[in-house]
Each structure stands twice: as C-alpha cells, then as structure tokens.
Coordinates of C-alpha atoms and ligand atoms in Angstrom, one line a residue:
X1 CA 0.0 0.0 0.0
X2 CA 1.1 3.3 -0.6
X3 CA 0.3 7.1 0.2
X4 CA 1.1 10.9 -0.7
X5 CA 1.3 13.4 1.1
X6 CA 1.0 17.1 -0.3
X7 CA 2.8 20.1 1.6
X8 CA 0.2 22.8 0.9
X9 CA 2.1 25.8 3.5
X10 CA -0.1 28.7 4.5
X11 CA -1.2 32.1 4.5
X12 CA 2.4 33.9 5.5
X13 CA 3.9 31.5 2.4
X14 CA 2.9 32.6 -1.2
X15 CA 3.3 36.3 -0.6
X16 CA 4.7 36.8 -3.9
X17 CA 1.6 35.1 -5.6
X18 CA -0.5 38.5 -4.0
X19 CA -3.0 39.4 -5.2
X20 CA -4.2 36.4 -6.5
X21 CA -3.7 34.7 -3.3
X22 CA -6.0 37.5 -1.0
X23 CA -8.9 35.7 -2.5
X24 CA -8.4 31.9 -2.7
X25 CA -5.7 29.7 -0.6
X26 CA -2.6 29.2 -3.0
X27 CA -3.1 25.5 -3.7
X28 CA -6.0 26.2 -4.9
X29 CA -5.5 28.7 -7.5
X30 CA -6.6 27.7 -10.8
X31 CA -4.0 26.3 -13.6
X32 CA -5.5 24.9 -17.0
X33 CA -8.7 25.3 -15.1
X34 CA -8.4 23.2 -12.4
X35 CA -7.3 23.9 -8.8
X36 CA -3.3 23.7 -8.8
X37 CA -3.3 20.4 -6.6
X38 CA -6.0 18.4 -8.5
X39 CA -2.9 18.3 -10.6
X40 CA -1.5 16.7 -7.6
X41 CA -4.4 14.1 -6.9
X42 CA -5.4 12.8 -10.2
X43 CA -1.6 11.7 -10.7
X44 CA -1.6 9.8 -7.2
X45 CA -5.1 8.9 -8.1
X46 CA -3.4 6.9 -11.3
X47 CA -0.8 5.1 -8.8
X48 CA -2.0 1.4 -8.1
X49 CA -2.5 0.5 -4.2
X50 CA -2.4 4.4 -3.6
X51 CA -5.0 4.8 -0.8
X52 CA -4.8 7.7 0.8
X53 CA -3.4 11.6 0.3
X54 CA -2.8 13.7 3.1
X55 CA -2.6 17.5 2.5
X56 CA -0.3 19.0 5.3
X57 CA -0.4 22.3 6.0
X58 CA -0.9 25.5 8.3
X59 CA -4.0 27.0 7.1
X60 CA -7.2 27.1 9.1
X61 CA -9.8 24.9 7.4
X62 CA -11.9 26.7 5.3
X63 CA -15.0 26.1 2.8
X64 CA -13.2 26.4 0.3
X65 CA -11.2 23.5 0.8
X66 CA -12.9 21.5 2.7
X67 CA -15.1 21.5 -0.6
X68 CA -12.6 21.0 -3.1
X69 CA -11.3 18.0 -0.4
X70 CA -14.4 16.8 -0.5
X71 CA -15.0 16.6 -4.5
X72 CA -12.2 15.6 -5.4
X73 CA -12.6 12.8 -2.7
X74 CA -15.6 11.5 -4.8
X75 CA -14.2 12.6 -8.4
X76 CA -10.6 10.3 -7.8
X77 CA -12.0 7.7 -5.5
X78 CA -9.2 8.4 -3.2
X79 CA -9.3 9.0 0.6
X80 CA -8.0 12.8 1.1
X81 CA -7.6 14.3 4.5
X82 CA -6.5 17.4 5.4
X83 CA -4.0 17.7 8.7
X84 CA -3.1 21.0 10.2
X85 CA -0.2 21.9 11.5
X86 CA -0.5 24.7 14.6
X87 CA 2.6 26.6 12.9
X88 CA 4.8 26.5 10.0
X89 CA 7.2 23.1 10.7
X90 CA 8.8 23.4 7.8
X91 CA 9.0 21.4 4.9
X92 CA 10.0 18.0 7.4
X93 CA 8.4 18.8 10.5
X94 CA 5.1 18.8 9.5
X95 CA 5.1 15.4 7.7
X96 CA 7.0 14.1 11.5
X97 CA 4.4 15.3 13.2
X98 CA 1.9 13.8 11.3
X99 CA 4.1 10.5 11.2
X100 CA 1.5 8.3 13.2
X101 CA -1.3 8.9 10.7
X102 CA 1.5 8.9 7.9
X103 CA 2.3 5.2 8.9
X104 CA -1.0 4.0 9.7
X105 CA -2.7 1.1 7.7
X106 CA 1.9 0.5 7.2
X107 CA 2.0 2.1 3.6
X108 CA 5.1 0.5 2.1
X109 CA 6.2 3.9 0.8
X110 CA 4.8 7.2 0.6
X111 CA 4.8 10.6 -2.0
X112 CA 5.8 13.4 -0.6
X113 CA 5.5 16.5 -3.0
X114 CA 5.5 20.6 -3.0
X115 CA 1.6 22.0 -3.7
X116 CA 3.8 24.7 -5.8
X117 CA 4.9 22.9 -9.0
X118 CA 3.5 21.9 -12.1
X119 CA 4.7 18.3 -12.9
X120 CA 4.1 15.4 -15.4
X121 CA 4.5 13.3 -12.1
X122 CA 6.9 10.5 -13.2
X123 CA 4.8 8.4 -10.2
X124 CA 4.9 5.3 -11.0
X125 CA 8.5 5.3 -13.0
X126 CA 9.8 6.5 -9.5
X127 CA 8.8 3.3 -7.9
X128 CA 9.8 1.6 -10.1
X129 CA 13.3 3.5 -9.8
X130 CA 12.8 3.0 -6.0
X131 CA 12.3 -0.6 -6.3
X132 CA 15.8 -0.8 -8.1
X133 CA 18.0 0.9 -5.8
X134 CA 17.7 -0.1 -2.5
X135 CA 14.0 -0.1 -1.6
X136 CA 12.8 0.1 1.9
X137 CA 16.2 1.9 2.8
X138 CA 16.2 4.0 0.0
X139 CA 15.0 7.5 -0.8
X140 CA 14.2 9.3 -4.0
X141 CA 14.4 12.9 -5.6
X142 CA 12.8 13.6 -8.6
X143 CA 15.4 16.1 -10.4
X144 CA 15.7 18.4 -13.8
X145 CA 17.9 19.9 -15.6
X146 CA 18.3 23.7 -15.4
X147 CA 20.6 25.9 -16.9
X148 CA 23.5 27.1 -14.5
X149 CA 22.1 30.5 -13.3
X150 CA 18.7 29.3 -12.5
X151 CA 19.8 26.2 -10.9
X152 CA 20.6 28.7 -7.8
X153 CA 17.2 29.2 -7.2
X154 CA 16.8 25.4 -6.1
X155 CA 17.8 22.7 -3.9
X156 CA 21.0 21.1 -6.3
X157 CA 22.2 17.7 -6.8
X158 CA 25.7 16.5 -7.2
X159 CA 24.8 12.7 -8.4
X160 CA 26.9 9.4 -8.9
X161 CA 26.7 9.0 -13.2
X162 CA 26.0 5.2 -13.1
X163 CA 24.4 4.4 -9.8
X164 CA 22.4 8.2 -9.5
X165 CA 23.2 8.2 -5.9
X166 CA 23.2 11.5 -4.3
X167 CA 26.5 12.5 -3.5
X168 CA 26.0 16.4 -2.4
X169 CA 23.0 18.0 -1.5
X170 CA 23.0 21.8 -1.4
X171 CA 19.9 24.1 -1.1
X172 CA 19.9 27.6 -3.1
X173 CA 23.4 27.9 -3.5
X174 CA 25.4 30.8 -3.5
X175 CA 27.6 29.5 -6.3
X176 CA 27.2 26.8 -9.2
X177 CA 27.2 23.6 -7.4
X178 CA 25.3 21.4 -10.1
X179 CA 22.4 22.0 -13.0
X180 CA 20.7 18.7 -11.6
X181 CA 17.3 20.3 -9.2
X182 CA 15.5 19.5 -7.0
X183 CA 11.9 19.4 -8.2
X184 CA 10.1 18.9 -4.8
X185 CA 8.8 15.2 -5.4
X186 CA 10.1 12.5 -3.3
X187 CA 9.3 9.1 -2.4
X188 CA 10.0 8.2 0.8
X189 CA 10.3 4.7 2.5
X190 CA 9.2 5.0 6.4
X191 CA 12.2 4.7 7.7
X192 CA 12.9 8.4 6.6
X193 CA 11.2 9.0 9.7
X194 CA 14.6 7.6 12.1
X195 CA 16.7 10.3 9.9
X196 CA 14.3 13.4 10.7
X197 CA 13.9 12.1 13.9
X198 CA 17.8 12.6 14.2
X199 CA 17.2 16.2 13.4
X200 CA 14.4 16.7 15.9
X201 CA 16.4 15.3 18.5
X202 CA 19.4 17.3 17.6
X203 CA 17.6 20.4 17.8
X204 CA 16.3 19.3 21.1
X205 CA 19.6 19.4 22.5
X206 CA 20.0 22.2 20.7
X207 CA 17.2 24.1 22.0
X208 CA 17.9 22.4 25.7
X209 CA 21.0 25.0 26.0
X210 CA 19.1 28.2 25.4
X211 CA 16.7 29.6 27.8
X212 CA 12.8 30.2 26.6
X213 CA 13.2 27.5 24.0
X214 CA 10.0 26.8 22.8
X215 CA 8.4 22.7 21.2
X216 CA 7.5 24.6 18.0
X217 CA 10.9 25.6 17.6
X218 CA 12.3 21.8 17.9
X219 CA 10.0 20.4 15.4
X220 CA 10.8 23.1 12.6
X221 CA 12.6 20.9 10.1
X222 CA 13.5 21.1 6.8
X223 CA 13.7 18.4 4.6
X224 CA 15.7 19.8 2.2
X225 CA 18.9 21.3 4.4
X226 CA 18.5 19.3 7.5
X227 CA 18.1 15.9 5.8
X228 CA 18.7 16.3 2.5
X229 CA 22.3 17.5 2.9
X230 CA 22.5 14.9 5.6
X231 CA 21.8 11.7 3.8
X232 CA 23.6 12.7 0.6
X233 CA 26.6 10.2 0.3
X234 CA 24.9 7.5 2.9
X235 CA 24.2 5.4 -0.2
X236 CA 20.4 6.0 0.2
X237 CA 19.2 8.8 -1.4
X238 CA 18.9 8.8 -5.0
X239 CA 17.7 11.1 -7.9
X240 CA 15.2 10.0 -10.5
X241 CA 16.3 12.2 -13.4
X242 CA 13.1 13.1 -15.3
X243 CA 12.6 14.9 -19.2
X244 CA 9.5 15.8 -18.6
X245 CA 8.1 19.4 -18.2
X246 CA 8.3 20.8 -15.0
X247 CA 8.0 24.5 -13.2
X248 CA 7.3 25.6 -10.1
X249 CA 4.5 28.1 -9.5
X250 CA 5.3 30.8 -7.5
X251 CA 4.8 33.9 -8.8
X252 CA 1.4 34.5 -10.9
X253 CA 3.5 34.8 -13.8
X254 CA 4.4 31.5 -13.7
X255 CA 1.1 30.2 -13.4
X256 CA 0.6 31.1 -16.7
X257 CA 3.5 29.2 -17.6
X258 CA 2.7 26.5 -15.8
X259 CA -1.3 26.9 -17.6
X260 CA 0.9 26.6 -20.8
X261 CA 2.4 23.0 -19.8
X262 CA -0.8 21.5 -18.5
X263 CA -2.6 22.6 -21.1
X264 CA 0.0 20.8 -23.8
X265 CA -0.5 17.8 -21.1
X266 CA -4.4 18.2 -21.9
X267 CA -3.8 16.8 -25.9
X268 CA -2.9 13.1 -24.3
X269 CA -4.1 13.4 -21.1
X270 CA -7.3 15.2 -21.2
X271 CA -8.5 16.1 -24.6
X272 CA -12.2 16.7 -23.6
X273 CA -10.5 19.5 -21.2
X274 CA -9.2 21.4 -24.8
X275 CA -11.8 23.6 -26.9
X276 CA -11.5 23.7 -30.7
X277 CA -13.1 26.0 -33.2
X278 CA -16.7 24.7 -34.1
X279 CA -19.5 25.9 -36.6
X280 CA -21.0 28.8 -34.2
X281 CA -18.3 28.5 -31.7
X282 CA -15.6 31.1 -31.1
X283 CA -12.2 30.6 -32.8
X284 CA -9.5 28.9 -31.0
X285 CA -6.0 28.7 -31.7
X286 CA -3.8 26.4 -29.6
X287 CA -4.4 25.0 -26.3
X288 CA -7.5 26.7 -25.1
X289 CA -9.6 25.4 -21.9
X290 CA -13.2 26.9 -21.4
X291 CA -15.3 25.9 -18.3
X292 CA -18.7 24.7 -19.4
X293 CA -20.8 27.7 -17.5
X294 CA -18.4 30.3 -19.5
X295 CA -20.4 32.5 -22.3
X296 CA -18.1 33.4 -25.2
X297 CA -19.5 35.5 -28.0
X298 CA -18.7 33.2 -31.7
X299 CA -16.9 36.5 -33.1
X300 CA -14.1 36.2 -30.0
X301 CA -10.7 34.6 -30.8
X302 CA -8.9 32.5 -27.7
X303 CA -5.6 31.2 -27.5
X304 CA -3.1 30.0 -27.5
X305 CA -2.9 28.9 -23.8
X306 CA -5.8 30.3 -22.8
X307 CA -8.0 29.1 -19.8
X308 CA -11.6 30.1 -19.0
X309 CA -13.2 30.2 -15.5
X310 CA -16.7 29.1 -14.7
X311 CA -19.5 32.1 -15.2
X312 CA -16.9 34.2 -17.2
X313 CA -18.3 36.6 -19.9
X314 CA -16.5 36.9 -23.3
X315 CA -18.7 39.4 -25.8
X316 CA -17.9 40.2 -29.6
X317 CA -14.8 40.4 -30.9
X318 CA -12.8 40.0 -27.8
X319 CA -9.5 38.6 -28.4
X320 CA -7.2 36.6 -25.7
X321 CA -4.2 35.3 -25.7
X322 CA -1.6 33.6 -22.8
X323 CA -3.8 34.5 -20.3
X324 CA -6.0 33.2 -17.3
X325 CA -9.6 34.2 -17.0
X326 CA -10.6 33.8 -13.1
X327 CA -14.7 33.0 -12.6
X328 CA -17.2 35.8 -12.7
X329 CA -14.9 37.9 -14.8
X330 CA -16.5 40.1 -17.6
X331 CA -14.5 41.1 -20.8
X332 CA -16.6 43.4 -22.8
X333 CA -16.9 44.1 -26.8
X334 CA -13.5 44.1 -28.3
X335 CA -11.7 43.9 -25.6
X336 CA -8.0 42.7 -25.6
X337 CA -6.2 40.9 -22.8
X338 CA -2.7 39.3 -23.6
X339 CA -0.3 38.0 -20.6
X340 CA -2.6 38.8 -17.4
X341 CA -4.5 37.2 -15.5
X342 CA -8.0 38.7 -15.1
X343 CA -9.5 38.3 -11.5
X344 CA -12.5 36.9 -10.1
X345 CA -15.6 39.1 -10.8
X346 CA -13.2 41.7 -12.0
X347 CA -14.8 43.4 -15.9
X348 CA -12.8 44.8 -18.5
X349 CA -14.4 47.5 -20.8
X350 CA -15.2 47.9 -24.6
X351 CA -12.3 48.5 -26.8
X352 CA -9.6 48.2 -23.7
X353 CA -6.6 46.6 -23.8
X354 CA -4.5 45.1 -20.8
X355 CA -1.7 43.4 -21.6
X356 CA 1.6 42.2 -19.6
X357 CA 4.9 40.9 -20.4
X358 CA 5.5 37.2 -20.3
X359 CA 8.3 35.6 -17.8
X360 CA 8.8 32.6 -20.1
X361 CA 11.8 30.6 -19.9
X362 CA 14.4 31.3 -23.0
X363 CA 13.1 29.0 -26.1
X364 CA 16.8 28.8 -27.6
X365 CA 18.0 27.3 -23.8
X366 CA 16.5 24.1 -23.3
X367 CA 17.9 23.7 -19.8
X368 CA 16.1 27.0 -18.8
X369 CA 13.5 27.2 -16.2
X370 CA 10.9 30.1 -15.9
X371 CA 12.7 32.1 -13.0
X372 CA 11.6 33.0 -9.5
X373 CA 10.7 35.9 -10.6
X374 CA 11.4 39.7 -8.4
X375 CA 8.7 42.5 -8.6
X376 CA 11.4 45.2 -8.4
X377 CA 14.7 45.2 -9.5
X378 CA 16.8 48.2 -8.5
X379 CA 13.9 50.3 -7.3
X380 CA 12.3 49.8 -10.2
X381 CA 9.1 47.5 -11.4
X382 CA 10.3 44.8 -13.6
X383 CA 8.2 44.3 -16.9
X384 CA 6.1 41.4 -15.6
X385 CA 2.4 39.9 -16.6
X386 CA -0.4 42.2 -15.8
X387 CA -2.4 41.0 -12.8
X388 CA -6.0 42.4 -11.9
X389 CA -7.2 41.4 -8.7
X390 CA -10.5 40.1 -7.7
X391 CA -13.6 42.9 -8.6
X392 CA -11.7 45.3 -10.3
X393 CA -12.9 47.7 -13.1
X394 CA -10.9 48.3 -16.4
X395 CA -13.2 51.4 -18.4
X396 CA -13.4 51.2 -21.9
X397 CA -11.0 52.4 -24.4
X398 CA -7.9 52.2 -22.0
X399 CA -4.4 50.6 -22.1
X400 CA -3.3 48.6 -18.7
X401 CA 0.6 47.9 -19.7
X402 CA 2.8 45.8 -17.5
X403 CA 0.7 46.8 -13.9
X404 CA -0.8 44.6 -10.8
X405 CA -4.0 46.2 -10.2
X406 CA -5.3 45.7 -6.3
X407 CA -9.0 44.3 -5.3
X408 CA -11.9 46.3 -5.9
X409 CA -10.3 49.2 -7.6
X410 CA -12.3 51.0 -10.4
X411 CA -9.8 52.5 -13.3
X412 CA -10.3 55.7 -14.8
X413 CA -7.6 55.7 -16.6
X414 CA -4.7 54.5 -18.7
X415 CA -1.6 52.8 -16.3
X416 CA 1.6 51.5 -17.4
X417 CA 4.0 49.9 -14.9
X418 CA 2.9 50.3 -12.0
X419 CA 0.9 48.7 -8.9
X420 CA -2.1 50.1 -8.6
X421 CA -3.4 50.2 -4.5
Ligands
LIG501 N1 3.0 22.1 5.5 C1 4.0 22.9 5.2 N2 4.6 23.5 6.3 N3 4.3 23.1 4.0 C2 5.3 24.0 3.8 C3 6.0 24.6 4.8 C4 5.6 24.4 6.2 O1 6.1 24.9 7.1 N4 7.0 25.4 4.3 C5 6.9 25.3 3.0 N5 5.9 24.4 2.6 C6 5.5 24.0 1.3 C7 5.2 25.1 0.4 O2 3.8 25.4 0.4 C8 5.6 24.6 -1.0 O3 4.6 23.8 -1.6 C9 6.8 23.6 -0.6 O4 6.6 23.3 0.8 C10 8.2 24.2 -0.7 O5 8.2 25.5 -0.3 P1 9.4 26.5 0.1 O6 9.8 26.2 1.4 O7 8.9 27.8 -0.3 O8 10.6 26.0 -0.8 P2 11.0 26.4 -2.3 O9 9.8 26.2 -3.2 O10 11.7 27.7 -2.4 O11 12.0 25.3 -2.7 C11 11.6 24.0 -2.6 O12 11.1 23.5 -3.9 C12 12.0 23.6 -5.0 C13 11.2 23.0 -6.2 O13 10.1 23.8 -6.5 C14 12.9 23.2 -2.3 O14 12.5 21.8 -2.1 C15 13.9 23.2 -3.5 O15 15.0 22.4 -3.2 C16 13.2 22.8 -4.8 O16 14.1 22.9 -5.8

C-alpha cells in the first residue's frame, strides 16, 4: 500500500503570488482550469494500491477547501484528509508530526510533494526506480535539468553518473554547485522518519542549552537542508532524473506558464478539457480550456494557452491570448487581454486593452527554467504579466501595460508599470 502526502504551506507562504492569493488559498488557484493540486491528486489517483493523500499544511480549514477536499474525494475515489499543522514546521516537520497517521494502515512507501509545482508526475516510473536501488532503505528525488544561473534558485544535486546516488546535496546555493534540481517530489520509505527524527532530537539538544526555547521551535525541520544535505553520500538517497516538463509556480506569472504546460499535457491526457473551433463557436487557436458555465460570444478569438473560469463573460470580438480568466470575470466588446490574468468578478471594458509581459523561460535554452521571478529590480518595477485582482474595473478604451491592479479598484484611466493600491 502506498500514500502521498502534499505540503500545501499557508497564509504567511505565497506572498509573492498576491494578489491572487488574498482571494483563494494558493493550492488552490486555478492552472489549466483546475485547482493547482487536483494536478497533484489525479496523478496519485493513477498510482495502483495508492489509498490515501494527506494534504499537510498551516492554514485554518476553510470552505473552500474542505469543498474541493471533498469533490475531489468523490471525483478520484481516493481518501483525502487534510491535517493541520498549529505553525509552520517546515518542509520535514510537519510530515513528523503527522508521522503516526503517515504510517497508519503500514504504507510501504509514501509521495511526498511541493503543492507549488506543475509536474508530469513521473509516479509510478519513481517506484519503479525505487524498487531498483535499495528499496525500503532508499530515498528518492525527482530532479531536472536547469541551466547554471537558474539552478541557484533550487535545492542542487551533485549525483553518482552510473548508480544516480546522491553525493551532495545543497539548497539555493550561493555558487554553481550542479544543474541537476530538485523538483520537490520524493518518495519516501518510512524509515525516513529515524533520519528526521535525528534532526528533531538534535535540535532538542540544541534548544535544551538556550533559555525560553519553545516545542515549536524543535519540530521546525527542513527536509531539504536538515536531511537532504544529511543523507547525501549515505548510499540512500537517489535522484530520478526526469525529461518531462516541470516548473514551479510561484509567482502568478508563472502560473501562466505552468497553464501553458498542463494545457500541452491536456492533448494526451485530457482532450475533452481542450476547446477547438466549431460551426457557431468562437475561434481557437492552440491550447485553449473553457469551463462549461463560461459564455463566449462566436466572433471572439482565444488562444493559445488560454484558460476560461466558470460564469466568465467573453462578448464580440474580444480577443485573448496567454492568459487566465478567473470565474465571474467580464470582458466586454472588443476587448483585448494578452499576458494577465484577469480576477475573479473583476470586468474589462469595450475597446480596452490590458496586456503584460510574459516571464517565459528562454526557447533557444533548453535547460532554462521560468525564473523565480522579483517584482522590483533596483527600485524599479520589472516588466512582468499584468495582474488584476478580484472585482476590479478596467473602463473602456484604456491601455493597462505591465501593472498589478489591487481588489476592488475601479480605473479611470490608462496605467503603465505600475501597482495600482
Ligand atoms: N505544510 C507545510 N509547512 N508546507 C510547507 C511549509 C511548512 O512549514 N513550508 C513550505 N511548505 C510547502 C510550500 O507550500 C511549498 O509547496 C513547498 O513546501 C516548498 O516550499 P518552500 O519552502 O517555499 O521552498 P521552495 O519552493 O523555495 O524550494 C523547494 O522547492 C523547489 C522545487 O520547487 C525546495 O525543495 C527546493 O529544493 C526545490 O528545488
């Protein structure tokens, strides 16, 4: 038997995902249409003898996902639970202190895997991969290549060529270490649990020296420095090397990217997800996903990469490209959006254009990675997607250029670079 858990964070994580994230918990942001960890679920709901998905995290519950828990419960036949931790452990601490209901019902292995990134999940090639190199006392990465400047902005892998045993481990170095990443998927045999227990009780004794130490701080662990870097060289922890696509989603730029790459997935995975041009039916070129409730006038052109939210108004002539549609919105006559992501409820006049730049990764690099992306770069706003927050009002006949618009602001005007309060 096997299970997965998800690492979902919280409310202080995700900042630089604002605005988006003011309205609807990270993990569950729309990508290709679907919350970002369904993505998550119906990969582990394809994993034979996979019977149960923990989400682990520090948010309070809410409807919103005790909702989505609950559907997509019934949708991927799959036991989901949602376990809240009562402070941010870290990326290790949380699954140790959930380690009793990890280990219950003695899964053989289990997933462990970042809510932030948009994956092909390799699942069941990693067990096999598991199964090969050393199995119950083994551990597995699933790594990518990135190209040498990017690979900073990850956990990095030095790896043995013939065996793939992890030799180094180094998190976000300051110099090149290695352009193998870490892309935040493991699989993890139980006995993981004796080497973060190591760390727990070495940060007891820690802790034990200093006066006012508190629990919490003991049981902050993270996976990646504390064990990781640990176990590198032990001969147990190994790196599945995958081709596939892979990003992480931090910013809302990269969701966009990320949109892009499930989207492509759609064509084999999902192909009733993807909309194509029909006799009546607006036109669509590329990858386009339109929710069922969505009304889109036959004279507007969508795509490519293009995703739709449920109850969203396109009218006539409106064209959209590389951009997500959040539910509720309203795009009026002959409106243009390129690059941005328009919020939920938010309405974007006749004749207006909002546009953004796009943070893609470089097409002539195949190593490259969208970036982790910084609003400001000496003092200054960096060209980035436009964003406009939930309930905001674009008037007609307007350009919105490279600018994150707040919640519930009503335009008057033209903007170009800037944030808009
Ligand atoms: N439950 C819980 N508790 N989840 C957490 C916590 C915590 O205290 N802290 C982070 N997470 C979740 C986040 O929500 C996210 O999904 C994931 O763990 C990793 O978050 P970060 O700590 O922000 O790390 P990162 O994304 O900068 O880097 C990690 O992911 C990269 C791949 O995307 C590292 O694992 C890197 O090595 C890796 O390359």
């Amino acid at each position: 038997m096997l299970k997965a858990v998800i690492l979902i964070g919280g409310p202080q994580k995700g900042t630089r995902f604002r605005p988006l994230s003011f309205e609807v918990p990270k993990p569950l942001f729309p990508v290709a249409g679907v919350p970002m960890v369904q993505h998550h679920i119906e990969a582990c709901s394809k994993v034979p003898n996979l019977k149960e998905i923990l989400l682990i995290g520090f948010y309070q519950p809410n409807e919103a996902l005790n909702s989505f828990l609950l559907k997509a419960q019934q949708e991927f036949k799959v036991a989901i639970r949602y376990l809240q931790e009562y402070s941010a452990l870290g990326t290790g601490g949380g699954i140790y202190h959930f380690r009793d209901q990890i280990l219950s019902g003695g899964p053989q292995a289990f997933f462990v895997m970042n809510a932030d990134v948009c994956s092909e999940f390799p699942l069941v090639s990693m067990l096999d991969f598991h199964k090969q190199h050393g199995g119950s006392q083994s551990y597995v990465i699933l790594g990518t290549t990135a190209n040498r400047t990017q690979s900073l902005n990850y956990g990095c892998i030095v790896a043995n060529r013939d065996t793939q045993e992890v030799l180094h481990y180094v998190e976000k170095p300051g110099t090149f270490v290695s352009d193998i990443i870490n892309c935040g998927i493991y699989l993890f045999s139980p006995s993981i649990f004796q080497h973060i227990a190591e760390v727990f009780q070495q940060n007891q004794q820690e802790l034990q020296l200093e006066e006012n130490s508190s629990w919490q701080r003991m049981e902050v662990i993270r996976l990646e420095q504390d064990v990781f870097s640990t176990l590198a060289g032990r001969g147990k922890l190994y790196v599945y090397k995958t081709e596939g696509c892979w990003s992480q989603i931090k910013s809302a730029g990269s969701a966009i990217y990320a949109s892009r790459l499930y989207l492509s997935q759609y064509g084999t995975t999902h192909p009733e997800r993807l909309a194509s041009t029909k006799e009546g039916g607006p036109t669509i070129r590329g990858n386009v996903y339109i929710h069922p409730t969505a009304n889109v006038d036959p004279s507007a052109v969508l795509g490519p990469n293009v995703s739709i939210g449920m109850g969203v108004t396109v009218a006539a002539g409106v064209r959209i490209r590389e951009s997500i549609i959040l539910h509720g919105a309203v795009l009026q006559d002959h409106s243009c959006v390129l690059n941005t992501i328009v919020g939920w409820d938010s309405m974007v006049g006749r004749w207006a254009r909002v546009e953004g730049t796009p943070s893609d990764p470089n097409p002539n690099d195949p190593y490259s990675k969208i970036d982790s992306e910084t609003l400001f770069r000496d003092g200054k706003l960096t060209p980035s997607i436009t964003i406009l927050g939930c309930n905001v009002s674009i008037p007609a006949e307007v350009v919105i250029l490279n600018s994150i618009v707040l919640p519930h602001k009503e335009l008057s005007r033209s903007f170009k670079n800037q944030i808009i309060l």
